[in-house]
Amino acid sequence: MGWEYGIRATNPAILPGVVKRLADSLTFSEMYRLEYYEDGFVLLQEGSSWPEALQVSIEVASEMDEVVAGELYIYCLFHIGGEFAADWLRQLKTATNRDDGALEWFEF
């Protein structure tokens, strides 16, 4: 499928603000566009047969080792790999660094 990451928070109430900050932190070329949803966003690649390049959303944990069932976390799915995805992942991680331990990344 792609790269899958999660972000758990010591205070899940901050997650909507974190998702907004993640979206605002991304830089990308004109061949992509950002589309917002109620609990997340998707980075779409124009003219592609599989347009979703990156999805970020707030999810409810279920049957996971990393997050307690029923708790909210941020799910990040990179549908593409390579340099673009690696750069976006760095940008997202940089955007969460200022939370002084309130957020923790994990890989699926």
PDB file of N, CA and C in Angstrom:
ATOM      1  N   MET A   1       0.840  -1.190   0.000  1.00  0.00           N
ATOM      2  CA  MET A   1       0.000   0.000   0.000  1.00  0.00           C
ATOM      3  C   MET A   1       0.878   1.243   0.000  1.00  0.00           C
ATOM      4  N   GLY A   2       1.525   1.575   1.089  1.00  0.00           N
ATOM      5  CA  GLY A   2       2.325   2.778   1.196  1.00  0.00           C
ATOM      6  C   GLY A   2       2.900   2.884   2.589  1.00  0.00           C
ATOM      7  N   TRP A   3       3.405   4.034   2.911  1.00  0.00           N
ATOM      8  CA  TRP A   3       3.949   4.268   4.242  1.00  0.00           C
ATOM      9  C   TRP A   3       2.804   4.646   5.162  1.00  0.00           C
ATOM     10  N   GLU A   4       2.760   4.051   6.349  1.00  0.00           N
ATOM     11  CA  GLU A   4       1.707   4.352   7.317  1.00  0.00           C
ATOM     12  C   GLU A   4       2.336   4.765   8.642  1.00  0.00           C
ATOM     13  N   TYR A   5       1.915   5.922   9.131  1.00  0.00           N
ATOM     14  CA  TYR A   5       2.385   6.443  10.407  1.00  0.00           C
ATOM     15  C   TYR A   5       1.187   6.901  11.219  1.00  0.00           C
ATOM     16  N   GLY A   6       1.390   6.944  12.503  1.00  0.00           N
ATOM     17  CA  GLY A   6       0.393   7.491  13.399  1.00  0.00           C
ATOM     18  C   GLY A   6       1.043   8.492  14.326  1.00  0.00           C
ATOM     19  N   ILE A   7       0.220   9.372  14.865  1.00  0.00           N
ATOM     20  CA  ILE A   7       0.686  10.344  15.853  1.00  0.00           C
ATOM     21  C   ILE A   7      -0.284  10.281  17.022  1.00  0.00           C
ATOM     22  N   ARG A   8       0.216   9.886  18.175  1.00  0.00           N
ATOM     23  CA  ARG A   8      -0.632   9.878  19.368  1.00  0.00           C
ATOM     24  C   ARG A   8      -0.285  11.097  20.202  1.00  0.00           C
ATOM     25  N   ALA A   9      -1.257  11.519  20.992  1.00  0.00           N
ATOM     26  CA  ALA A   9      -1.094  12.730  21.793  1.00  0.00           C
ATOM     27  C   ALA A   9      -1.404  12.439  23.257  1.00  0.00           C
ATOM     28  N   THR A  10      -0.682  13.108  24.149  1.00  0.00           N
ATOM     29  CA  THR A  10      -0.992  12.979  25.567  1.00  0.00           C
ATOM     30  C   THR A  10      -2.345  13.626  25.862  1.00  0.00           C
ATOM     31  N   ASN A  11      -2.742  14.592  25.027  1.00  0.00           N
ATOM     32  CA  ASN A  11      -4.042  15.246  25.149  1.00  0.00           C
ATOM     33  C   ASN A  11      -4.711  15.237  23.776  1.00  0.00           C
ATOM     34  N   PRO A  12      -5.551  14.252  23.489  1.00  0.00           N
ATOM     35  CA  PRO A  12      -6.163  14.154  22.163  1.00  0.00           C
ATOM     36  C   PRO A  12      -6.977  15.378  21.735  1.00  0.00           C
ATOM     37  N   ALA A  13      -7.360  16.241  22.655  1.00  0.00           N
ATOM     38  CA  ALA A  13      -8.118  17.445  22.300  1.00  0.00           C
ATOM     39  C   ALA A  13      -7.325  18.381  21.388  1.00  0.00           C
ATOM     40  N   ILE A  14      -5.998  18.260  21.369  1.00  0.00           N
ATOM     41  CA  ILE A  14      -5.173  19.143  20.527  1.00  0.00           C
ATOM     42  C   ILE A  14      -5.087  18.665  19.085  1.00  0.00           C
ATOM     43  N   LEU A  15      -5.562  17.450  18.801  1.00  0.00           N
ATOM     44  CA  LEU A  15      -5.373  16.862  17.470  1.00  0.00           C
ATOM     45  C   LEU A  15      -5.940  17.687  16.315  1.00  0.00           C
ATOM     46  N   PRO A  16      -7.141  18.285  16.412  1.00  0.00           N
ATOM     47  CA  PRO A  16      -7.606  19.103  15.282  1.00  0.00           C
ATOM     48  C   PRO A  16      -6.645  20.251  14.945  1.00  0.00           C
ATOM     49  N   GLY A  17      -6.094  20.893  15.947  1.00  0.00           N
ATOM     50  CA  GLY A  17      -5.118  21.957  15.703  1.00  0.00           C
ATOM     51  C   GLY A  17      -3.840  21.436  15.097  1.00  0.00           C
ATOM     52  N   VAL A  18      -3.435  20.252  15.501  1.00  0.00           N
ATOM     53  CA  VAL A  18      -2.232  19.634  14.945  1.00  0.00           C
ATOM     54  C   VAL A  18      -2.453  19.293  13.470  1.00  0.00           C
ATOM     55  N   VAL A  19      -3.610  18.756  13.132  1.00  0.00           N
ATOM     56  CA  VAL A  19      -3.905  18.428  11.731  1.00  0.00           C
ATOM     57  C   VAL A  19      -3.844  19.690  10.877  1.00  0.00           C
ATOM     58  N   LYS A  20      -4.399  20.773  11.365  1.00  0.00           N
ATOM     59  CA  LYS A  20      -4.358  22.049  10.632  1.00  0.00           C
ATOM     60  C   LYS A  20      -2.906  22.501  10.439  1.00  0.00           C
ATOM     61  N   ARG A  21      -2.125  22.393  11.488  1.00  0.00           N
ATOM     62  CA  ARG A  21      -0.714  22.780  11.404  1.00  0.00           C
ATOM     63  C   ARG A  21       0.037  21.882  10.420  1.00  0.00           C
ATOM     64  N   LEU A  22      -0.266  20.599  10.413  1.00  0.00           N
ATOM     65  CA  LEU A  22       0.376  19.687   9.462  1.00  0.00           C
ATOM     66  C   LEU A  22       0.067  20.102   8.027  1.00  0.00           C
ATOM     67  N   ALA A  23      -1.190  20.393   7.751  1.00  0.00           N
ATOM     68  CA  ALA A  23      -1.577  20.818   6.405  1.00  0.00           C
ATOM     69  C   ALA A  23      -0.861  22.111   6.017  1.00  0.00           C
ATOM     70  N   ASP A  24      -0.790  23.047   6.942  1.00  0.00           N
ATOM     71  CA  ASP A  24      -0.145  24.330   6.665  1.00  0.00           C
ATOM     72  C   ASP A  24       1.362  24.195   6.474  1.00  0.00           C
ATOM     73  N   SER A  25       1.950  23.132   7.008  1.00  0.00           N
ATOM     74  CA  SER A  25       3.405  22.972   6.940  1.00  0.00           C
ATOM     75  C   SER A  25       3.889  22.408   5.605  1.00  0.00           C
ATOM     76  N   LEU A  26       2.995  21.804   4.847  1.00  0.00           N
ATOM     77  CA  LEU A  26       3.413  21.140   3.607  1.00  0.00           C
ATOM     78  C   LEU A  26       3.718  22.115   2.481  1.00  0.00           C
ATOM     79  N   THR A  27       4.807  21.851   1.800  1.00  0.00           N
ATOM     80  CA  THR A  27       5.111  22.562   0.556  1.00  0.00           C
ATOM     81  C   THR A  27       5.113  21.516  -0.554  1.00  0.00           C
ATOM     82  N   PHE A  28       4.578  21.890  -1.699  1.00  0.00           N
ATOM     83  CA  PHE A  28       4.462  20.950  -2.805  1.00  0.00           C
ATOM     84  C   PHE A  28       4.330  21.739  -4.095  1.00  0.00           C
ATOM     85  N   SER A  29       4.592  21.047  -5.201  1.00  0.00           N
ATOM     86  CA  SER A  29       4.546  21.691  -6.510  1.00  0.00           C
ATOM     87  C   SER A  29       3.106  21.857  -6.977  1.00  0.00           C
ATOM     88  N   GLU A  30       2.944  22.551  -8.094  1.00  0.00           N
ATOM     89  CA  GLU A  30       1.609  22.827  -8.639  1.00  0.00           C
ATOM     90  C   GLU A  30       0.927  21.581  -9.186  1.00  0.00           C
ATOM     91  N   MET A  31       1.647  20.465  -9.276  1.00  0.00           N
ATOM     92  CA  MET A  31       1.004  19.235  -9.732  1.00  0.00           C
ATOM     93  C   MET A  31       0.190  18.563  -8.614  1.00  0.00           C
ATOM     94  N   TYR A  32       0.230  19.154  -7.414  1.00  0.00           N
ATOM     95  CA  TYR A  32      -0.540  18.661  -6.271  1.00  0.00           C
ATOM     96  C   TYR A  32      -1.474  19.754  -5.777  1.00  0.00           C
ATOM     97  N   ARG A  33      -2.533  19.322  -5.117  1.00  0.00           N
ATOM     98  CA  ARG A  33      -3.415  20.284  -4.454  1.00  0.00           C
ATOM     99  C   ARG A  33      -3.904  19.678  -3.148  1.00  0.00           C
ATOM    100  N   LEU A  34      -4.134  20.526  -2.172  1.00  0.00           N
ATOM    101  CA  LEU A  34      -4.570  20.112  -0.845  1.00  0.00           C
ATOM    102  C   LEU A  34      -6.073  20.260  -0.745  1.00  0.00           C
ATOM    103  N   GLU A  35      -6.733  19.221  -0.273  1.00  0.00           N
ATOM    104  CA  GLU A  35      -8.185  19.253  -0.092  1.00  0.00           C
ATOM    105  C   GLU A  35      -8.476  18.920   1.377  1.00  0.00           C
ATOM    106  N   TYR A  36      -9.224  19.805   2.026  1.00  0.00           N
ATOM    107  CA  TYR A  36      -9.529  19.639   3.453  1.00  0.00           C
ATOM    108  C   TYR A  36     -10.830  18.876   3.652  1.00  0.00           C
ATOM    109  N   TYR A  37     -10.855  18.094   4.726  1.00  0.00           N
ATOM    110  CA  TYR A  37     -12.055  17.396   5.169  1.00  0.00           C
ATOM    111  C   TYR A  37     -12.327  17.787   6.614  1.00  0.00           C
ATOM    112  N   GLU A  38     -13.424  17.332   7.164  1.00  0.00           N
ATOM    113  CA  GLU A  38     -13.787  17.683   8.536  1.00  0.00           C
ATOM    114  C   GLU A  38     -12.688  17.303   9.539  1.00  0.00           C
ATOM    115  N   ASP A  39     -12.138  16.117   9.418  1.00  0.00           N
ATOM    116  CA  ASP A  39     -11.127  15.650  10.376  1.00  0.00           C
ATOM    117  C   ASP A  39      -9.784  15.355   9.727  1.00  0.00           C
ATOM    118  N   GLY A  40      -9.457  16.048   8.645  1.00  0.00           N
ATOM    119  CA  GLY A  40      -8.179  15.798   8.015  1.00  0.00           C
ATOM    120  C   GLY A  40      -8.041  16.470   6.671  1.00  0.00           C
ATOM    121  N   PHE A  41      -7.108  15.951   5.897  1.00  0.00           N
ATOM    122  CA  PHE A  41      -6.872  16.491   4.558  1.00  0.00           C
ATOM    123  C   PHE A  41      -6.245  15.412   3.690  1.00  0.00           C
ATOM    124  N   VAL A  42      -6.252  15.661   2.402  1.00  0.00           N
ATOM    125  CA  VAL A  42      -5.616  14.782   1.433  1.00  0.00           C
ATOM    126  C   VAL A  42      -4.836  15.648   0.446  1.00  0.00           C
ATOM    127  N   LEU A  43      -3.681  15.173   0.070  1.00  0.00           N
ATOM    128  CA  LEU A  43      -2.866  15.828  -0.950  1.00  0.00           C
ATOM    129  C   LEU A  43      -3.082  15.045  -2.233  1.00  0.00           C
ATOM    130  N   LEU A  44      -3.670  15.696  -3.217  1.00  0.00           N
ATOM    131  CA  LEU A  44      -4.048  15.046  -4.469  1.00  0.00           C
ATOM    132  C   LEU A  44      -3.057  15.377  -5.575  1.00  0.00           C
ATOM    133  N   GLN A  45      -2.749  14.381  -6.392  1.00  0.00           N
ATOM    134  CA  GLN A  45      -1.864  14.571  -7.536  1.00  0.00           C
ATOM    135  C   GLN A  45      -2.721  14.714  -8.782  1.00  0.00           C
ATOM    136  N   GLU A  46      -2.632  15.854  -9.417  1.00  0.00           N
ATOM    137  CA  GLU A  46      -3.427  16.132 -10.613  1.00  0.00           C
ATOM    138  C   GLU A  46      -3.062  15.181 -11.743  1.00  0.00           C
ATOM    139  N   GLY A  47      -4.083  14.679 -12.433  1.00  0.00           N
ATOM    140  CA  GLY A  47      -3.886  13.871 -13.623  1.00  0.00           C
ATOM    141  C   GLY A  47      -3.377  12.462 -13.379  1.00  0.00           C
ATOM    142  N   SER A  48      -3.456  11.985 -12.161  1.00  0.00           N
ATOM    143  CA  SER A  48      -2.977  10.649 -11.847  1.00  0.00           C
ATOM    144  C   SER A  48      -4.145   9.669 -11.781  1.00  0.00           C
ATOM    145  N   SER A  49      -3.897   8.413 -12.139  1.00  0.00           N
ATOM    146  CA  SER A  49      -4.952   7.407 -12.033  1.00  0.00           C
ATOM    147  C   SER A  49      -5.250   7.086 -10.565  1.00  0.00           C
ATOM    148  N   TRP A  50      -4.301   7.318  -9.680  1.00  0.00           N
ATOM    149  CA  TRP A  50      -4.506   7.200  -8.229  1.00  0.00           C
ATOM    150  C   TRP A  50      -4.150   8.560  -7.646  1.00  0.00           C
ATOM    151  N   PRO A  51      -5.120   9.468  -7.544  1.00  0.00           N
ATOM    152  CA  PRO A  51      -4.808  10.861  -7.208  1.00  0.00           C
ATOM    153  C   PRO A  51      -4.325  11.115  -5.779  1.00  0.00           C
ATOM    154  N   GLU A  52      -4.685  10.264  -4.807  1.00  0.00           N
ATOM    155  CA  GLU A  52      -4.277  10.523  -3.437  1.00  0.00           C
ATOM    156  C   GLU A  52      -2.799  10.223  -3.260  1.00  0.00           C
ATOM    157  N   ALA A  53      -2.026  11.239  -2.908  1.00  0.00           N
ATOM    158  CA  ALA A  53      -0.604  11.062  -2.639  1.00  0.00           C
ATOM    159  C   ALA A  53      -0.364  10.910  -1.141  1.00  0.00           C
ATOM    160  N   LEU A  54      -1.152  11.637  -0.332  1.00  0.00           N
ATOM    161  CA  LEU A  54      -1.006  11.631   1.123  1.00  0.00           C
ATOM    162  C   LEU A  54      -2.358  11.888   1.749  1.00  0.00           C
ATOM    163  N   GLN A  55      -2.711  11.084   2.732  1.00  0.00           N
ATOM    164  CA  GLN A  55      -3.935  11.297   3.504  1.00  0.00           C
ATOM    165  C   GLN A  55      -3.559  11.471   4.963  1.00  0.00           C
ATOM    166  N   VAL A  56      -4.161  12.445   5.630  1.00  0.00           N
ATOM    167  CA  VAL A  56      -3.962  12.666   7.059  1.00  0.00           C
ATOM    168  C   VAL A  56      -5.336  12.849   7.669  1.00  0.00           C
ATOM    169  N   SER A  57      -5.635  12.068   8.706  1.00  0.00           N
ATOM    170  CA  SER A  57      -6.958  12.168   9.318  1.00  0.00           C
ATOM    171  C   SER A  57      -6.911  11.772  10.787  1.00  0.00           C
ATOM    172  N   ILE A  58      -7.866  12.286  11.537  1.00  0.00           N
ATOM    173  CA  ILE A  58      -8.031  11.885  12.927  1.00  0.00           C
ATOM    174  C   ILE A  58      -8.893  10.631  12.932  1.00  0.00           C
ATOM    175  N   GLU A  59      -8.403   9.598  13.581  1.00  0.00           N
ATOM    176  CA  GLU A  59      -9.074   8.296  13.614  1.00  0.00           C
ATOM    177  C   GLU A  59      -9.284   7.859  15.060  1.00  0.00           C
ATOM    178  N   VAL A  60     -10.192   6.923  15.255  1.00  0.00           N
ATOM    179  CA  VAL A  60     -10.427   6.305  16.561  1.00  0.00           C
ATOM    180  C   VAL A  60      -9.698   4.967  16.560  1.00  0.00           C
ATOM    181  N   ALA A  61      -8.840   4.757  17.546  1.00  0.00           N
ATOM    182  CA  ALA A  61      -8.048   3.529  17.623  1.00  0.00           C
ATOM    183  C   ALA A  61      -8.932   2.319  17.880  1.00  0.00           C
ATOM    184  N   SER A  62      -8.573   1.241  17.208  1.00  0.00           N
ATOM    185  CA  SER A  62      -9.276  -0.023  17.363  1.00  0.00           C
ATOM    186  C   SER A  62      -8.291  -1.154  17.109  1.00  0.00           C
ATOM    187  N   GLU A  63      -8.146  -2.058  18.066  1.00  0.00           N
ATOM    188  CA  GLU A  63      -7.278  -3.220  17.912  1.00  0.00           C
ATOM    189  C   GLU A  63      -5.864  -2.843  17.470  1.00  0.00           C
ATOM    190  N   MET A  64      -5.258  -1.903  18.200  1.00  0.00           N
ATOM    191  CA  MET A  64      -3.898  -1.458  17.904  1.00  0.00           C
ATOM    192  C   MET A  64      -3.036  -1.618  19.150  1.00  0.00           C
ATOM    193  N   ASP A  65      -1.764  -1.923  18.951  1.00  0.00           N
ATOM    194  CA  ASP A  65      -0.838  -1.983  20.075  1.00  0.00           C
ATOM    195  C   ASP A  65      -0.363  -0.589  20.480  1.00  0.00           C
ATOM    196  N   GLU A  66      -0.319   0.324  19.524  1.00  0.00           N
ATOM    197  CA  GLU A  66       0.284   1.636  19.735  1.00  0.00           C
ATOM    198  C   GLU A  66      -0.623   2.637  20.458  1.00  0.00           C
ATOM    199  N   VAL A  67      -1.931   2.475  20.336  1.00  0.00           N
ATOM    200  CA  VAL A  67      -2.892   3.430  20.915  1.00  0.00           C
ATOM    201  C   VAL A  67      -4.010   2.636  21.583  1.00  0.00           C
ATOM    202  N   VAL A  68      -4.454   3.103  22.739  1.00  0.00           N
ATOM    203  CA  VAL A  68      -5.523   2.440  23.477  1.00  0.00           C
ATOM    204  C   VAL A  68      -6.820   2.515  22.670  1.00  0.00           C
ATOM    205  N   ALA A  69      -7.545   1.418  22.610  1.00  0.00           N
ATOM    206  CA  ALA A  69      -8.809   1.366  21.876  1.00  0.00           C
ATOM    207  C   ALA A  69      -9.738   2.483  22.324  1.00  0.00           C
ATOM    208  N   GLY A  70     -10.336   3.146  21.350  1.00  0.00           N
ATOM    209  CA  GLY A  70     -11.269   4.230  21.616  1.00  0.00           C
ATOM    210  C   GLY A  70     -10.630   5.608  21.671  1.00  0.00           C
ATOM    211  N   GLU A  71      -9.302   5.689  21.774  1.00  0.00           N
ATOM    212  CA  GLU A  71      -8.627   6.989  21.799  1.00  0.00           C
ATOM    213  C   GLU A  71      -8.405   7.501  20.379  1.00  0.00           C
ATOM    214  N   LEU A  72      -8.345   8.810  20.276  1.00  0.00           N
ATOM    215  CA  LEU A  72      -8.090   9.446  18.986  1.00  0.00           C
ATOM    216  C   LEU A  72      -6.594   9.525  18.711  1.00  0.00           C
ATOM    217  N   TYR A  73      -6.244   9.430  17.446  1.00  0.00           N
ATOM    218  CA  TYR A  73      -4.866   9.616  17.001  1.00  0.00           C
ATOM    219  C   TYR A  73      -4.911  10.144  15.573  1.00  0.00           C
ATOM    220  N   ILE A  74      -3.786  10.614  15.077  1.00  0.00           N
ATOM    221  CA  ILE A  74      -3.695  11.091  13.697  1.00  0.00           C
ATOM    222  C   ILE A  74      -3.077   9.984  12.852  1.00  0.00           C
ATOM    223  N   TYR A  75      -3.762   9.655  11.777  1.00  0.00           N
ATOM    224  CA  TYR A  75      -3.312   8.628  10.847  1.00  0.00           C
ATOM    225  C   TYR A  75      -2.753   9.309   9.604  1.00  0.00           C
ATOM    226  N   CYS A  76      -1.548   8.930   9.201  1.00  0.00           N
ATOM    227  CA  CYS A  76      -0.897   9.487   8.019  1.00  0.00           C
ATOM    228  C   CYS A  76      -0.580   8.346   7.062  1.00  0.00           C
ATOM    229  N   LEU A  77      -1.168   8.378   5.882  1.00  0.00           N
ATOM    230  CA  LEU A  77      -0.937   7.349   4.872  1.00  0.00           C
ATOM    231  C   LEU A  77      -0.338   8.000   3.627  1.00  0.00           C
ATOM    232  N   PHE A  78       0.882   7.598   3.328  1.00  0.00           N
ATOM    233  CA  PHE A  78       1.570   8.058   2.127  1.00  0.00           C
ATOM    234  C   PHE A  78       1.316   7.023   1.043  1.00  0.00           C
ATOM    235  N   HIS A  79       0.558   7.397   0.036  1.00  0.00           N
ATOM    236  CA  HIS A  79       0.260   6.476  -1.056  1.00  0.00           C
ATOM    237  C   HIS A  79       1.428   6.359  -2.016  1.00  0.00           C
ATOM    238  N   ILE A  80       2.342   7.312  -1.955  1.00  0.00           N
ATOM    239  CA  ILE A  80       3.533   7.267  -2.792  1.00  0.00           C
ATOM    240  C   ILE A  80       4.757   7.266  -1.886  1.00  0.00           C
ATOM    241  N   GLY A  81       5.864   6.813  -2.418  1.00  0.00           N
ATOM    242  CA  GLY A  81       7.123   6.824  -1.678  1.00  0.00           C
ATOM    243  C   GLY A  81       8.104   7.753  -2.362  1.00  0.00           C
ATOM    244  N   GLY A  82       9.350   7.517  -2.150  1.00  0.00           N
ATOM    245  CA  GLY A  82      10.388   8.281  -2.825  1.00  0.00           C
ATOM    246  C   GLY A  82      10.662   9.625  -2.175  1.00  0.00           C
ATOM    247  N   GLU A  83      11.323  10.487  -2.949  1.00  0.00           N
ATOM    248  CA  GLU A  83      11.772  11.783  -2.440  1.00  0.00           C
ATOM    249  C   GLU A  83      10.630  12.684  -1.985  1.00  0.00           C
ATOM    250  N   PHE A  84       9.544  12.716  -2.755  1.00  0.00           N
ATOM    251  CA  PHE A  84       8.422  13.576  -2.378  1.00  0.00           C
ATOM    252  C   PHE A  84       7.877  13.170  -1.015  1.00  0.00           C
ATOM    253  N   ALA A  85       7.608  11.891  -0.851  1.00  0.00           N
ATOM    254  CA  ALA A  85       7.051  11.406   0.412  1.00  0.00           C
ATOM    255  C   ALA A  85       8.029  11.616   1.561  1.00  0.00           C
ATOM    256  N   ALA A  86       9.292  11.353   1.332  1.00  0.00           N
ATOM    257  CA  ALA A  86      10.294  11.542   2.388  1.00  0.00           C
ATOM    258  C   ALA A  86      10.362  13.013   2.816  1.00  0.00           C
ATOM    259  N   ASP A  87      10.272  13.909   1.844  1.00  0.00           N
ATOM    260  CA  ASP A  87      10.290  15.341   2.160  1.00  0.00           C
ATOM    261  C   ASP A  87       9.034  15.749   2.930  1.00  0.00           C
ATOM    262  N   TRP A  88       7.872  15.247   2.517  1.00  0.00           N
ATOM    263  CA  TRP A  88       6.630  15.577   3.239  1.00  0.00           C
ATOM    264  C   TRP A  88       6.670  15.025   4.658  1.00  0.00           C
ATOM    265  N   LEU A  89       7.202  13.827   4.826  1.00  0.00           N
ATOM    266  CA  LEU A  89       7.308  13.246   6.163  1.00  0.00           C
ATOM    267  C   LEU A  89       8.199  14.115   7.046  1.00  0.00           C
ATOM    268  N   ARG A  90       9.317  14.579   6.522  1.00  0.00           N
ATOM    269  CA  ARG A  90      10.193  15.488   7.284  1.00  0.00           C
ATOM    270  C   ARG A  90       9.449  16.769   7.655  1.00  0.00           C
ATOM    271  N   GLN A  91       8.697  17.324   6.710  1.00  0.00           N
ATOM    272  CA  GLN A  91       7.947  18.552   6.983  1.00  0.00           C
ATOM    273  C   GLN A  91       6.913  18.323   8.089  1.00  0.00           C
ATOM    274  N   LEU A  92       6.207  17.204   8.029  1.00  0.00           N
ATOM    275  CA  LEU A  92       5.192  16.899   9.038  1.00  0.00           C
ATOM    276  C   LEU A  92       5.836  16.703  10.410  1.00  0.00           C
ATOM    277  N   LYS A  93       6.939  15.975  10.449  1.00  0.00           N
ATOM    278  CA  LYS A  93       7.616  15.746  11.730  1.00  0.00           C
ATOM    279  C   LYS A  93       8.154  17.056  12.309  1.00  0.00           C
ATOM    280  N   THR A  94       8.668  17.920  11.465  1.00  0.00           N
ATOM    281  CA  THR A  94       9.140  19.233  11.932  1.00  0.00           C
ATOM    282  C   THR A  94       7.986  20.034  12.516  1.00  0.00           C
ATOM    283  N   ALA A  95       6.808  19.953  11.907  1.00  0.00           N
ATOM    284  CA  ALA A  95       5.638  20.696  12.397  1.00  0.00           C
ATOM    285  C   ALA A  95       5.170  20.202  13.757  1.00  0.00           C
ATOM    286  N   THR A  96       5.497  18.956  14.114  1.00  0.00           N
ATOM    287  CA  THR A  96       5.078  18.429  15.417  1.00  0.00           C
ATOM    288  C   THR A  96       6.168  18.550  16.472  1.00  0.00           C
ATOM    289  N   ASN A  97       7.379  18.899  16.093  1.00  0.00           N
ATOM    290  CA  ASN A  97       8.491  18.978  17.044  1.00  0.00           C
ATOM    291  C   ASN A  97       8.282  20.013  18.148  1.00  0.00           C
ATOM    292  N   ARG A  98       7.524  21.032  17.897  1.00  0.00           N
ATOM    293  CA  ARG A  98       7.371  22.109  18.877  1.00  0.00           C
ATOM    294  C   ARG A  98       6.407  21.759  20.015  1.00  0.00           C
ATOM    295  N   ASP A  99       5.855  20.571  19.996  1.00  0.00           N
ATOM    296  CA  ASP A  99       4.892  20.182  21.017  1.00  0.00           C
ATOM    297  C   ASP A  99       5.531  19.584  22.260  1.00  0.00           C
ATOM    298  N   ASP A 100       6.842  19.619  22.366  1.00  0.00           N
ATOM    299  CA  ASP A 100       7.568  19.225  23.571  1.00  0.00           C
ATOM    300  C   ASP A 100       7.073  17.930  24.196  1.00  0.00           C
ATOM    301  N   GLY A 101       7.035  16.880  23.419  1.00  0.00           N
ATOM    302  CA  GLY A 101       6.671  15.575  23.958  1.00  0.00           C
ATOM    303  C   GLY A 101       5.190  15.288  24.037  1.00  0.00           C
ATOM    304  N   ALA A 102       4.352  16.247  23.679  1.00  0.00           N
ATOM    305  CA  ALA A 102       2.888  16.018  23.715  1.00  0.00           C
ATOM    306  C   ALA A 102       2.456  15.098  22.588  1.00  0.00           C
ATOM    307  N   LEU A 103       3.284  14.968  21.560  1.00  0.00           N
ATOM    308  CA  LEU A 103       2.961  14.124  20.409  1.00  0.00           C
ATOM    309  C   LEU A 103       4.054  13.097  20.214  1.00  0.00           C
ATOM    310  N   GLU A 104       3.653  11.907  19.808  1.00  0.00           N
ATOM    311  CA  GLU A 104       4.619  10.847  19.540  1.00  0.00           C
ATOM    312  C   GLU A 104       4.251  10.143  18.244  1.00  0.00           C
ATOM    313  N   TRP A 105       5.225  10.073  17.335  1.00  0.00           N
ATOM    314  CA  TRP A 105       5.040   9.383  16.069  1.00  0.00           C
ATOM    315  C   TRP A 105       5.256   7.895  16.262  1.00  0.00           C
ATOM    316  N   PHE A 106       4.541   7.070  15.511  1.00  0.00           N
ATOM    317  CA  PHE A 106       4.801   5.643  15.470  1.00  0.00           C
ATOM    318  C   PHE A 106       4.533   5.149  14.053  1.00  0.00           C
ATOM    319  N   GLU A 107       5.145   4.021  13.723  1.00  0.00           N
ATOM    320  CA  GLU A 107       5.001   3.441  12.386  1.00  0.00           C
ATOM    321  C   GLU A 107       4.171   2.169  12.485  1.00  0.00           C
ATOM    322  N   PHE A 108       3.314   1.961  11.496  1.00  0.00           N
ATOM    323  CA  PHE A 108       2.494   0.731  11.445  1.00  0.00           C
ATOM    324  C   PHE A 108       3.290  -0.379  10.830  1.00  0.00           C
TER     325      PHE A 108
END
